[in-house]
């Protein structure tokens, strides 16, 4: 309705409707251009936001990668230390067991030797008491 009134209200001047139509077309074109620019600006903002989000995700992944690497290095160091400790303790235990075995073997050898000497002494003592005299007895003639 406003548009009809816009075109119909006029004077006898013939150029006035042409000016009104031209200004209407210009206004419409400017409005359309502004809408298009606004959409383009919004699109640029969305692109910028997406780029910023991508960079944030990338930075987060890099940080996570660094932290994972640090943790892996720490675990590796601790594992190496533990392996060294276990090796040292195993060596110490083996040496202690070897020493005890050596001491036990010495003790067994000493006790065996003592028992053997004692057995020899008992055996020679029994032989000397059980020996027959070298002189013939009177009944043997």
XYZ file of C-alpha atoms in Angstrom:
141
model
C 0.000 0.000 0.000
C 2.856 2.343 0.826
C 4.439 1.587 -2.459
C 1.327 2.544 -4.397
C 1.014 5.770 -2.459
C 4.721 6.378 -3.114
C 4.209 6.132 -6.875
C 0.836 7.824 -7.032
C 1.505 10.870 -4.950
C 3.170 13.277 -7.082
C 2.794 16.491 -8.921
C 2.433 17.258 -12.531
C 6.181 17.054 -12.861
C 7.004 14.043 -15.014
C 10.505 13.564 -13.686
C 9.435 13.064 -10.105
C 8.090 9.493 -10.524
C 11.282 8.507 -12.306
C 13.335 9.935 -9.443
C 11.159 8.084 -6.953
C 11.522 4.798 -8.830
C 15.246 5.300 -9.178
C 15.666 6.060 -5.475
C 13.492 3.049 -4.638
C 15.665 0.795 -6.807
C 18.809 2.259 -5.260
C 17.399 1.759 -1.760
C 16.414 -1.817 -2.588
C 19.842 -2.509 -4.098
C 21.642 -1.032 -1.077
C 19.471 -3.051 1.306
C 20.187 -6.235 -0.636
C 23.894 -5.456 -0.671
C 23.878 -4.830 3.082
C 22.156 -8.165 3.703
C 24.686 -9.904 1.485
C 27.575 -8.180 3.254
C 26.123 -9.084 6.635
C 25.889 -12.715 5.564
C 29.431 -12.599 4.209
C 30.637 -11.037 7.462
C 28.898 -13.771 9.401
C 30.467 -16.366 7.147
C 33.895 -14.828 7.764
C 33.250 -14.890 11.502
C 32.278 -18.556 11.298
C 35.415 -19.311 9.286
C 37.545 -17.418 11.791
C 35.877 -19.210 14.709
C 36.432 -22.595 13.060
C 40.073 -21.750 12.378
C 40.553 -20.643 15.985
C 38.882 -23.825 17.255
C 41.102 -25.929 14.996
C 44.200 -24.200 16.333
C 43.022 -24.772 19.907
C 42.456 -28.477 19.209
C 45.859 -28.696 17.521
C 47.550 -27.030 20.508
C 45.706 -29.353 22.875
C 46.863 -32.395 20.931
C 50.444 -31.129 20.882
C 50.325 -30.584 24.643
C 48.859 -34.053 25.170
C 51.597 -35.508 22.968
C 54.302 -33.747 24.966
C 52.811 -34.903 28.260
C 52.528 -38.466 26.975
C 56.168 -38.374 25.896
C 57.229 -37.038 29.314
C 55.244 -39.750 31.104
C 56.723 -42.433 28.855
C 60.249 -41.162 29.571
C 59.563 -41.136 33.314
C 58.151 -44.665 33.191
C 61.188 -45.783 31.202
C 63.569 -44.273 33.737
C 61.710 -45.847 36.659
C 61.651 -49.219 34.899
C 65.399 -48.999 34.279
C 66.048 -48.097 37.929
C 63.828 -50.955 39.105
C 65.603 -53.413 36.807
C 68.981 -52.300 38.184
C 67.732 -52.669 41.766
C 66.291 -56.120 41.072
C 69.557 -57.169 39.416
C 71.612 -55.900 42.348
C 69.364 -57.595 44.911
C 69.425 -60.848 42.942
C 73.220 -60.742 42.780
C 73.428 -60.058 46.534
C 71.036 -62.919 47.258
C 72.978 -65.282 45.007
C 76.225 -64.311 46.735
C 74.663 -64.830 50.178
C 73.288 -68.223 49.146
C 76.675 -69.155 47.687
C 78.432 -68.116 50.901
C 75.982 -70.111 53.045
C 76.380 -73.118 50.760
C 80.168 -72.853 50.996
C 79.989 -72.568 54.798
C 77.588 -75.518 54.962
C 79.869 -77.584 52.733
C 82.853 -76.773 54.975
C 80.853 -77.679 58.072
C 79.679 -80.939 56.513
C 83.230 -81.754 55.387
C 84.635 -80.995 58.851
C 81.959 -83.038 60.602
C 82.399 -85.892 58.150
C 86.135 -85.843 58.662
C 85.691 -85.801 62.440
C 83.183 -88.651 62.267
C 85.505 -90.625 59.971
C 88.464 -90.124 62.306
C 86.312 -91.134 65.258
C 85.106 -94.207 63.408
C 88.683 -95.116 62.506
C 89.767 -94.694 66.111
C 86.925 -96.888 67.335
C 87.645 -99.497 64.711
C 91.362 -99.637 65.501
C 90.562 -99.803 69.232
C 88.248 -102.769 68.654
C 90.788 -104.522 66.490
C 93.495 -104.194 69.110
C 91.267 -105.657 71.813
C 90.005 -108.488 69.627
C 93.410 -109.582 68.388
C 94.595 -113.029 69.428
C 97.944 -113.305 71.143
C 100.870 -114.282 68.980
C 101.984 -116.920 71.396
C 100.470 -120.292 70.885
C 98.230 -121.459 73.605
C 99.109 -124.731 75.367
C 96.139 -126.502 73.920
C 97.236 -125.782 70.356
C 100.221 -128.264 70.596
